[in-house]
Tab-separated table of C-alpha atoms in Angstrom:
chain	number	residue	atom	x	y	z
A	15	PRO	CA	249.877	22.961	209.995
A	16	ALA	CA	248.427	24.535	206.911
A	17	GLY	CA	248.446	21.254	205.142
A	18	GLY	CA	246.747	19.607	208.172
A	19	ALA	CA	244.006	22.184	208.172
A	20	ALA	CA	243.408	21.696	204.484
A	21	ALA	CA	243.158	17.957	204.925
A	22	MET	CA	240.120	18.214	207.352
A	23	PRO	CA	236.799	17.077	205.914
A	24	ARG	CA	234.380	19.971	205.118
A	25	SER	CA	231.305	18.052	206.102
A	26	GLY	CA	232.079	18.310	209.814
A	27	VAL	CA	234.266	17.118	212.637
A	28	PRO	CA	233.694	13.580	213.999
A	29	LEU	CA	232.579	13.580	217.659
A	30	ALA	CA	234.027	11.360	220.326
A	31	GLU	CA	230.510	10.868	221.948
A	32	LYS	CA	227.245	11.162	220.079
A	33	PRO	CA	224.845	13.543	221.900
A	34	VAL	CA	221.371	12.345	222.819
A	35	LEU	CA	218.705	14.135	220.811
A	36	GLN	CA	215.536	15.233	222.743
A	37	MET	CA	213.367	17.638	220.845
A	38	ALA	CA	215.383	19.351	218.092
A	39	PRO	CA	216.785	17.408	215.060
A	40	THR	CA	220.561	17.193	214.443
A	41	VAL	CA	222.070	19.600	211.928
A	42	ASP	CA	225.548	19.542	210.362
A	43	LEU	CA	228.077	22.016	211.572
A	44	PRO	CA	229.514	24.240	208.870
A	45	ALA	CA	233.081	23.675	207.900
A	46	LYS	CA	235.488	26.272	209.158
A	47	VAL	CA	238.591	27.024	207.267
A	48	CYS	CA	241.496	28.048	209.482
A	49	GLU	CA	244.317	29.908	207.753
A	50	LEU	CA	247.617	30.049	209.550
A	51	VAL	CA	249.717	33.107	209.264
A	52	LEU	CA	253.379	32.251	208.998
A	53	ASN	CA	255.775	34.175	211.161
A	54	ALA	CA	258.158	35.512	208.563
A	55	GLY	CA	258.897	38.852	210.065
A	56	PRO	CA	261.969	39.948	211.893
A	57	ASP	CA	260.207	39.627	215.264
A	58	SER	CA	259.054	36.125	214.783
A	59	PHE	CA	260.254	33.266	216.879
A	60	SER	CA	260.749	31.006	213.926
A	61	GLY	CA	264.192	30.177	212.946
A	62	LEU	CA	267.142	28.876	214.637
A	63	ALA	CA	267.064	31.576	217.343
A	64	ALA	CA	264.034	29.935	219.034
A	65	ALA	CA	265.142	26.389	218.556
A	66	GLY	CA	265.258	24.318	221.727
A	67	PHE	CA	262.837	26.609	223.779
A	68	ARG	CA	259.239	25.567	225.104
A	69	THR	CA	256.675	28.310	224.297
A	70	ALA	CA	252.848	28.839	224.911
A	71	LYS	CA	251.947	27.357	221.605
A	72	SER	CA	249.496	24.407	221.587
A	73	LEU	CA	250.069	21.225	219.861
A	74	PRO	CA	247.922	20.382	216.893
A	75	GLY	CA	246.127	17.669	218.835
A	76	GLU	CA	245.332	20.094	221.648
A	77	TRP	CA	244.143	22.610	219.140
A	78	HIS	CA	241.778	20.163	217.529
A	79	GLU	CA	240.585	18.978	220.928
A	80	SER	CA	239.918	22.599	221.943
A	81	ASN	CA	237.931	23.178	218.789
A	82	CYS	CA	235.940	19.996	219.367
A	83	ARG	CA	235.093	21.057	222.898
A	84	LEU	CA	233.955	24.400	221.640
A	85	TYR	CA	231.815	22.731	218.968
A	86	HIS	CA	230.280	20.408	221.507
A	87	LYS	CA	229.599	23.278	223.871
A	88	ALA	CA	228.037	25.373	221.135
A	89	PHE	CA	225.931	22.472	219.919
A	90	GLY	CA	224.830	21.602	223.485
A	91	GLY	CA	224.064	25.244	224.184
A	92	CYS	CA	221.877	25.483	221.106
A	93	GLU	CA	220.038	22.293	221.953
A	94	GLN	CA	219.546	23.421	225.534
A	95	ALA	CA	218.375	26.834	224.384
A	96	GLU	CA	215.961	25.222	221.912
A	97	ARG	CA	214.626	22.903	224.607
A	98	GLY	CA	214.336	25.896	226.922
A	99	ARG	CA	212.435	27.808	224.275
A	100	THR	CA	210.090	24.896	223.689
A	101	GLU	CA	209.572	24.354	227.424
A	102	ALA	CA	209.133	28.098	227.949
A	103	LYS	CA	206.540	28.224	225.182
A	104	GLU	CA	204.693	25.258	226.618
A	105	LEU	CA	204.974	26.717	230.118
A	106	ALA	CA	203.733	30.081	228.884
A	107	GLU	CA	200.775	28.423	227.157
A	108	ARG	CA	200.077	26.225	230.179
A	109	THR	CA	200.340	29.132	232.636
A	110	ALA	CA	198.206	31.305	230.375
A	111	VAL	CA	195.509	28.625	230.326
A	112	ALA	CA	195.899	28.142	234.088
A	113	ALA	CA	195.770	31.898	234.731
A	114	GLN	CA	192.670	32.223	232.557
A	115	ARG	CA	191.032	29.261	234.278
A	116	THR	CA	191.980	30.577	237.725
A	117	GLN	CA	190.702	34.049	236.873
A	118	LYS	CA	187.469	32.545	235.564
A	119	ASP	CA	187.111	30.476	238.747
A	120	SER	CA	187.827	33.551	240.868
A	121	THR	CA	185.236	35.529	238.923
A	122	ALA	CA	182.706	32.717	239.419
A	123	VAL	CA	183.485	32.613	243.145
A	124	LEU	CA	183.094	36.381	243.288
A	125	ARG	CA	179.695	36.045	241.596
A	126	GLN	CA	178.685	33.424	244.145
A	127	ARG	CA	179.914	35.707	246.880
A	128	LEU	CA	177.867	38.548	245.403
A	129	GLN	CA	174.799	36.319	245.507
A	130	GLY	CA	175.446	35.576	249.190
A	131	ILE	CA	175.966	39.243	249.963
A	132	ARG	CA	172.824	40.125	248.001
A	133	PHE	CA	170.847	37.522	249.964
A	134	TRP	CA	171.934	38.810	253.365
A	135	LYS	CA	171.613	42.413	252.195
A	136	ALA	CA	168.023	41.789	251.107
A	137	ASP	CA	167.209	40.102	254.447
A	138	LEU	CA	168.822	42.943	256.380
A	139	GLN	CA	166.964	45.534	254.320
A	140	LYS	CA	163.681	43.714	254.971
A	141	GLU	CA	164.398	43.633	258.707
A	142	ILE	CA	165.303	47.338	258.657
A	143	GLU	CA	162.050	48.193	256.881
A	144	ASP	CA	160.041	45.929	259.203
A	145	LEU	CA	161.678	47.428	262.297
A	146	ASP	CA	161.081	50.937	260.985
A	147	ALA	CA	157.414	50.161	260.277
A	148	GLU	CA	157.026	48.404	263.628
A	149	THR	CA	158.615	51.335	265.443
A	150	GLY	CA	156.151	53.630	263.697
A	151	LEU	CA	153.209	51.475	264.787
A	152	LEU	CA	154.566	51.360	268.338
A	153	ALA	CA	154.994	55.142	268.269
A	154	ALA	CA	151.309	55.429	267.310
A	155	GLN	CA	150.388	53.207	270.259
A	156	LYS	CA	152.621	55.298	272.487
A	157	LEU	CA	150.785	58.397	271.293
A	158	ARG	CA	147.504	56.685	272.189
A	159	LEU	CA	148.878	56.003	275.658
A	160	GLU	CA	149.834	59.653	276.065
A	161	ARG	CA	146.405	60.788	274.893
A	162	ALA	CA	144.693	58.311	277.198
A	163	LEU	CA	146.840	59.498	280.106
A	164	ASP	CA	145.930	63.101	279.327
A	165	ALA	CA	142.269	62.109	279.018
A	166	THR	CA	142.283	60.676	282.565
A	167	GLU	CA	142.972	64.148	283.961
A	168	VAL	CA	139.386	65.241	283.191
A	169	PRO	CA	137.710	62.319	285.050
A	170	TYR	CA	140.111	62.766	287.960
A	171	ALA	CA	139.362	66.496	288.137
A	172	ILE	CA	135.616	65.760	287.959
A	173	ALA	CA	135.781	63.132	290.706
A	174	THR	CA	137.882	65.290	293.057
A	175	ASP	CA	135.672	68.314	292.349
A	176	ASN	CA	132.607	66.226	293.171
A	177	LEU	CA	134.138	65.160	296.472
A	178	GLN	CA	135.084	68.739	297.325
A	179	CYS	CA	131.632	70.048	296.401
A	180	ARG	CA	129.941	67.413	298.536
A	181	GLU	CA	132.067	68.519	301.479
A	182	ARG	CA	129.988	71.699	301.418
A	183	ARG	CA	126.831	69.787	302.315
A	184	GLN	CA	125.314	70.767	305.632
A	185	PRO	CA	124.517	68.415	308.495
A	186	PRO	CA	122.694	66.084	308.693
A	187	ASP	CA	123.240	65.501	304.948
A	188	LEU	CA	127.029	65.486	305.405
A	189	VAL	CA	127.241	61.696	305.489
A	190	SER	CA	129.448	59.030	303.926
A	191	ASP	CA	126.852	57.704	301.559
A	192	GLU	CA	127.000	55.422	298.555
A	193	VAL	CA	127.806	58.328	296.228
A	194	GLU	CA	130.914	59.220	298.214
A	195	SER	CA	131.963	55.582	298.282
A	196	GLU	CA	131.642	55.317	294.490
A	197	LEU	CA	133.496	58.613	294.008
A	198	LEU	CA	136.356	57.369	296.184
A	199	LYS	CA	136.457	54.172	294.139
A	200	GLU	CA	136.562	56.260	290.976
A	201	THR	CA	139.475	58.418	292.146
A	202	GLU	CA	141.398	55.333	293.279
A	203	LEU	CA	140.704	53.630	289.941
A	204	ILE	CA	141.887	56.677	287.994
A	205	ARG	CA	145.115	56.902	290.031
A	206	ASN	CA	145.825	53.208	289.441
A	207	ILE	CA	145.100	53.607	285.732
A	208	GLN	CA	147.416	56.605	285.515
A	209	GLU	CA	150.222	54.634	287.160
A	210	LEU	CA	149.609	51.726	284.760
A	211	LEU	CA	149.640	54.020	281.733
A	212	LYS	CA	152.853	55.699	282.907
A	213	ARG	CA	154.571	52.322	283.356
A	214	THR	CA	153.351	51.195	279.944
A	215	LEU	CA	154.590	54.449	278.416
A	216	MET	CA	158.052	53.835	279.849
A	217	GLN	CA	157.973	50.273	278.535
A	218	ALA	CA	156.928	51.496	275.067
A	219	ALA	CA	159.661	54.144	275.027
A	220	ASN	CA	162.258	51.536	276.060
A	221	GLN	CA	161.054	49.127	273.354
A	222	MET	CA	161.215	51.890	270.752
A	223	ARG	CA	164.799	52.588	271.840
A	224	LEU	CA	165.654	48.887	271.499
A	225	ASN	CA	164.017	48.804	268.059
A	226	ARG	CA	166.020	51.820	266.929
A	227	ASP	CA	169.258	50.402	268.368
A	228	GLN	CA	168.750	47.080	266.604
A	229	LYS	CA	167.738	48.896	263.429
A	230	GLU	CA	170.968	50.888	263.636
A	231	VAL	CA	172.947	47.645	264.039
A	232	CYS	CA	171.203	46.163	260.999
A	233	GLU	CA	171.730	49.392	259.053
A	234	MET	CA	175.454	49.317	259.815
A	235	ASP	CA	175.609	45.666	258.736
A	236	TRP	CA	173.553	46.493	255.633
A	237	SER	CA	175.819	49.456	254.852
A	238	ASP	CA	178.875	47.210	255.149
A	239	LYS	CA	177.170	44.694	252.868
A	240	VAL	CA	176.415	47.415	250.305
A	241	GLU	CA	180.004	48.654	250.374
A	242	THR	CA	181.323	45.111	250.158
A	243	TYR	CA	178.909	44.341	247.308
A	244	ASN	CA	180.141	47.369	245.385
A	245	ILE	CA	183.776	46.385	246.008
A	246	ASP	CA	183.246	42.749	244.952
A	247	SER	CA	181.130	43.880	242.000
A	248	ASN	CA	183.978	46.099	240.840
A	249	CYS	CA	186.404	43.243	241.426
A	250	GLY	CA	184.214	40.989	239.295
A	251	ARG	CA	184.323	43.492	236.440
A	252	TYR	CA	188.126	43.680	236.413
A	253	SER	CA	189.775	42.019	233.412
A	254	ASN	CA	193.238	41.829	231.891
A	255	GLN	CA	192.332	44.775	229.681
A	256	SER	CA	191.253	47.011	232.627
A	257	THR	CA	193.199	50.246	232.878
A	258	ASN	CA	192.911	50.694	236.633
A	259	ILE	CA	194.714	47.537	237.732
A	260	GLN	CA	198.158	47.569	239.290
A	261	PHE	CA	200.489	45.565	241.512
A	262	HIS	CA	199.662	45.279	245.262
A	263	PRO	CA	202.147	42.725	246.630
A	264	SER	CA	201.105	43.184	250.242
A	265	SER	CA	197.427	42.410	249.543
A	266	VAL	CA	198.012	38.659	249.240
A	267	LYS	CA	198.405	38.370	252.999
A	268	PHE	CA	195.430	37.599	255.262
A	269	GLU	CA	194.349	40.344	257.613
A	270	ALA	CA	194.872	39.689	261.312
A	271	SER	CA	191.238	40.389	262.231
A	272	ILE	CA	189.722	38.750	259.197
A	273	SER	CA	186.493	36.746	259.670
A	274	THR	CA	185.592	33.341	258.360
A	275	PRO	CA	182.559	32.612	256.150
A	276	GLU	CA	180.936	30.928	259.151
A	277	THR	CA	181.443	33.885	261.491
A	278	TRP	CA	180.489	36.284	258.683
A	279	ALA	CA	177.171	34.527	258.095
A	280	LYS	CA	176.600	34.071	261.839
A	281	PHE	CA	177.065	37.797	262.416
A	282	SER	CA	174.294	38.753	259.993
A	283	HIS	CA	172.152	35.825	261.145
A	284	ASP	CA	172.443	36.968	264.758
A	285	ASN	CA	171.578	40.544	263.791
A	286	ILE	CA	168.494	39.376	261.900
A	287	TYR	CA	167.533	37.056	264.777
A	288	ARG	CA	167.795	39.869	267.331
A	289	ALA	CA	165.827	42.135	265.014
A	290	GLU	CA	163.110	39.482	264.775
A	291	GLN	CA	163.075	39.147	268.551
A	292	GLU	CA	162.738	42.914	269.047
A	293	LYS	CA	160.056	43.072	266.382
A	294	LEU	CA	158.122	40.249	268.070
A	295	ALA	CA	158.480	41.957	271.456
A	296	SER	CA	157.214	45.190	269.901
A	297	ILE	CA	154.223	43.415	268.344
A	298	ASN	CA	153.357	41.794	271.686
A	299	LEU	CA	153.712	45.142	273.442
A	300	ARG	CA	151.384	46.792	270.927
A	301	ALA	CA	148.796	44.087	271.537
A	302	LEU	CA	149.222	44.566	275.295
A	303	ILE	CA	148.799	48.329	274.936
A	304	ASP	CA	145.657	47.831	272.881
A	305	ASN	CA	144.193	45.514	275.534
A	306	ILE	CA	145.175	47.899	278.336
A	307	LEU	CA	143.560	50.886	276.630
A	308	HIS	CA	140.422	48.873	275.896
A	309	ASP	CA	140.134	47.652	279.499
A	310	VAL	CA	141.004	51.068	280.947
A	311	SER	CA	138.380	52.902	278.931
A	312	LYS	CA	135.795	50.237	279.735
A	313	ASP	CA	136.567	50.300	283.478
A	314	LEU	CA	136.426	54.090	283.626
A	315	ARG	CA	133.103	54.274	281.827
A	316	THR	CA	131.698	51.465	283.989
A	317	GLN	CA	132.727	53.280	287.167
A	318	CYS	CA	131.388	56.531	285.755
A	319	ALA	CA	128.028	54.855	285.146
A	320	ALA	CA	128.070	53.494	288.724
A	321	VAL	CA	128.759	56.980	290.129
A	322	ASN	CA	126.046	58.534	287.960
A	323	GLU	CA	123.581	55.867	289.058
A	324	ALA	CA	124.440	56.504	292.717
A	325	PHE	CA	123.994	60.249	292.156
A	326	ALA	CA	120.634	59.722	290.453
A	327	LYS	CA	119.422	57.415	293.216
A	328	HIS	CA	120.564	59.793	295.936
A	329	CYS	CA	118.950	62.767	294.209
A	330	GLU	CA	115.685	60.826	294.007
A	331	GLU	CA	115.925	60.122	297.722
A	332	LEU	CA	116.615	63.802	298.385
A	333	ASP	CA	113.666	64.853	296.222
A	334	ASP	CA	111.362	62.421	298.000
A	335	THR	CA	112.570	63.547	301.443
A	336	LYS	CA	112.190	67.186	300.482
A	337	LEU	CA	108.643	66.607	299.275
A	338	LYS	CA	107.748	64.882	302.531
A	339	LEU	CA	109.305	67.676	304.558
A	340	GLU	CA	107.409	70.264	302.547
A	341	TYR	CA	104.183	68.310	303.102
A	342	HIS	CA	104.768	68.230	306.859
A	343	LEU	CA	105.747	71.908	306.831
A	344	GLU	CA	102.470	72.717	305.155
A	345	LYS	CA	100.601	70.799	307.826
A	346	VAL	CA	102.605	72.491	310.594
A	347	LEU	CA	101.932	75.922	309.128
A	348	LYS	CA	98.249	75.132	308.955
A	349	GLU	CA	98.304	73.892	312.537
A	350	ILE	CA	100.177	77.000	313.630
A	351	GLY	CA	97.411	79.090	312.136
A	352	ASN	CA	94.776	77.043	313.925
A	353	GLN	CA	96.693	77.227	317.169
A	354	GLU	CA	97.050	80.976	316.910
A	355	ALA	CA	93.287	81.234	316.343
A	356	ASN	CA	92.727	78.946	319.327
A	357	ILE	CA	94.954	81.102	321.530
A	358	ALA	CA	93.083	84.179	320.412
A	359	ALA	CA	89.800	82.444	321.230
A	360	LEU	CA	91.076	81.424	324.657
A	361	LYS	CA	92.193	84.923	325.395
A	362	GLN	CA	88.810	86.183	324.304
A	363	ALA	CA	87.072	83.609	326.426
A	364	ILE	CA	89.115	84.679	329.454
A	365	LYS	CA	88.271	88.251	328.679
A	366	ASP	CA	84.627	87.356	328.311
A	367	LYS	CA	84.660	85.938	331.848
A	368	GLU	CA	85.672	89.249	333.333
A	369	ALA	CA	82.201	90.811	333.057
A	370	PRO	CA	80.334	87.916	334.705
A	371	MET	CA	83.027	87.855	337.414
A	372	LYS	CA	82.572	91.557	337.982
A	373	VAL	CA	78.774	91.100	338.185
A	374	ALA	CA	79.040	88.248	340.666
A	375	GLN	CA	81.642	89.959	342.810
A	376	THR	CA	79.753	93.261	342.699
A	377	ARG	CA	76.598	91.490	343.801
A	378	LEU	CA	78.409	89.834	346.658
A	379	TYR	CA	80.073	93.119	347.570
A	380	ASP	CA	76.830	95.046	347.543
A	381	ARG	CA	74.994	92.364	349.543
A	382	SER	CA	77.725	92.578	352.167
A	383	PHE	CA	76.210	95.952	353.105
A	384	ARG	CA	72.834	94.487	354.054
A	385	PRO	CA	71.873	95.748	357.562
A	386	ASN	CA	71.664	93.626	360.704
A	387	VAL	CA	69.786	90.457	360.353
A	388	GLU	CA	69.361	90.998	356.661
A	389	LEU	CA	73.000	89.951	356.271
A	390	CYS	CA	71.752	86.443	355.798
A	391	ARG	CA	73.433	83.415	354.190
A	392	ASP	CA	70.490	82.821	351.985
A	393	GLU	CA	70.237	80.809	348.850
A	394	ALA	CA	71.080	83.810	346.756
A	395	GLN	CA	74.283	84.301	348.751
A	396	PHE	CA	75.310	80.720	348.260
A	397	ARG	CA	74.485	80.851	344.600
A	398	LEU	CA	76.459	84.054	344.043
A	399	MET	CA	79.413	82.587	345.848
A	400	ALA	CA	79.163	79.401	343.775
A	401	GLU	CA	78.938	81.509	340.616
A	402	ALA	CA	82.034	83.467	341.570
A	403	GLU	CA	83.885	80.266	342.359
A	404	GLU	CA	82.835	78.667	339.063
A	405	LEU	CA	83.919	81.726	337.145
A	406	THR	CA	87.284	81.655	338.899
A	407	GLU	CA	87.779	77.966	338.067
A	408	SER	CA	86.757	78.612	334.478
A	409	ILE	CA	89.240	81.449	334.137
A	410	GLU	CA	92.002	79.310	335.660
A	411	SER	CA	91.162	76.496	333.313
A	412	LEU	CA	91.168	78.839	330.357
A	413	LYS	CA	94.491	80.351	331.432
A	414	LYS	CA	95.985	76.884	331.825
A	415	LYS	CA	94.752	75.880	328.426
A	416	LEU	CA	96.088	79.150	327.055
A	417	LEU	CA	99.529	78.344	328.459
A	418	GLU	CA	99.366	74.883	326.918
A	419	SER	CA	98.264	76.304	323.593
A	420	GLU	CA	101.023	78.885	323.655
A	421	GLN	CA	103.590	76.154	324.426
A	422	SER	CA	102.157	74.051	321.617
A	423	LEU	CA	102.410	77.063	319.325
A	424	ARG	CA	106.054	77.541	320.280
A	425	ASN	CA	106.682	73.854	319.619
A	426	LEU	CA	105.020	74.151	316.244
A	427	GLU	CA	107.137	77.192	315.487
A	428	ASP	CA	110.268	75.263	316.412
A	429	THR	CA	109.110	72.383	314.240
A	430	ARG	CA	108.432	74.806	311.394
A	431	MET	CA	111.880	76.284	311.739
A	432	ASN	CA	113.466	72.820	311.806
A	433	LEU	CA	111.458	71.742	308.800
A	434	GLU	CA	112.342	74.873	306.883
A	435	LYS	CA	116.007	74.429	307.823
A	436	GLU	CA	115.926	70.794	306.788
A	437	ILE	CA	114.221	71.684	303.538
A	438	ALA	CA	116.943	74.265	302.932
A	439	VAL	CA	119.599	71.613	303.684
A	440	LYS	CA	117.937	69.202	301.266
A	441	THR	CA	117.675	71.934	298.645
A	442	ASN	CA	121.384	72.671	299.075
A	443	SER	CA	122.238	68.977	298.840
A	444	ILE	CA	120.116	68.594	295.719
A	445	PHE	CA	121.774	71.664	294.214
A	446	ILE	CA	125.244	70.305	294.969
A	447	ASP	CA	124.562	66.785	293.707
A	448	ARG	CA	122.453	67.707	290.694
A	449	GLN	CA	123.553	71.155	289.598
A	450	LYS	CA	127.204	71.016	290.612
A	451	CYS	CA	128.246	67.364	290.481
A	452	MET	CA	125.975	65.726	287.928
A	453	ALA	CA	126.088	68.742	285.620
A	454	HIS	CA	129.893	68.615	285.759
A	455	ARG	CA	129.933	64.892	284.982
A	456	ILE	CA	128.419	65.426	281.534
A	457	TYR	CA	131.942	66.440	280.457
A	458	TYR	CA	133.242	62.954	281.294
A	459	PRO	CA	135.308	61.724	278.264
A	460	VAL	CA	133.789	59.143	275.948
A	461	VAL	CA	135.219	55.653	275.494
A	462	GLN	CA	137.095	56.539	272.279
A	463	LYS	CA	138.917	59.428	273.934
A	464	LEU	CA	139.746	57.345	276.998
A	465	ALA	CA	141.128	54.706	274.617
A	466	GLY	CA	143.567	57.250	273.182
A	467	TYR	CA	141.817	58.039	269.883
């Protein structure tokens, strides 16, 4: 065996099958010198004692075959390892390029996403600012409504006070005239206006609530966009050299309630659309409030002018009637004086007839004592009797005329009293309408105050 080992070529062992080369070139295997140790000791199996027995020793051919298999296996292992190293290097380079490209694409997509978030965030912020400004303008209109509603209390108090004051007029001036009709129209108009302003106030308050609710929705969406923008911005700044990166294996799974880009955009679009709708409704309501306040103030001032005109016309009528009554009272007073003088003259005339009557009756009485035939119905007797009769008729006529004059004087006194009473009634009516009502109406609010300014 030692001689067989020495006879092997040192350049290498011939192979039964030539391996197929792929990437690495073929190299010669180094020659291996095998030295056999001879069993010369006392415990060795060599010698005649072991002759004829089969042991575990291999035959030289098996030994060479075993060595060849080992060589082939080592050579194949090296080639496979070299191919693996080459493939691993290429794979590492390829995956590094792919990872860099993928990371770059992801960063670009994140930047695009940031642009989308920034776009919707800007639109939401604009809608929030517009809604806030619109709510402020609507609040100013609401304040005008409240001021206008408060301002209607003064006209209503004036109108009701006028009606109550005019109830204190005395008959026959206690009538349902044009002034009362206009005052009733004014009170009815003010009540209707107050109801309209109250309804409009409720509508404005409800619209302000809707504006604030929609603003809150947009603010929540905007806040989510800001938080998301900060998160994606931080994600875009991450790199392979970042110190705050780590493994999160569970994050590669989709969330159960995750949204899609379509639903994400639709959500913000719907919020902006509803905000636009509420803003448009608020603008229309502000225009309506402005028109209402303009019409209300105009109607109130128009009705106020109508009431004032009716008051002025009625006061002129009262003044004219009072002047006429005073003129007739003056005439009646003058006539009363004349009638009193006439009665005094009649009484004096009756008194003046007493002396002639006494003379005539005394003459007749004395002549009734004429003696005998001297008691004659002579001309003097007839004339005295006629005189007495005439005086009696005259006195009766004067007394009758005196009664008539006294009755006329009583009638004139009654007329005077009625005229004086009527003049007092007219004076009271003029005082109520002019001093109480019209003087109170100078405090009627102006158009600007009725319009809520």
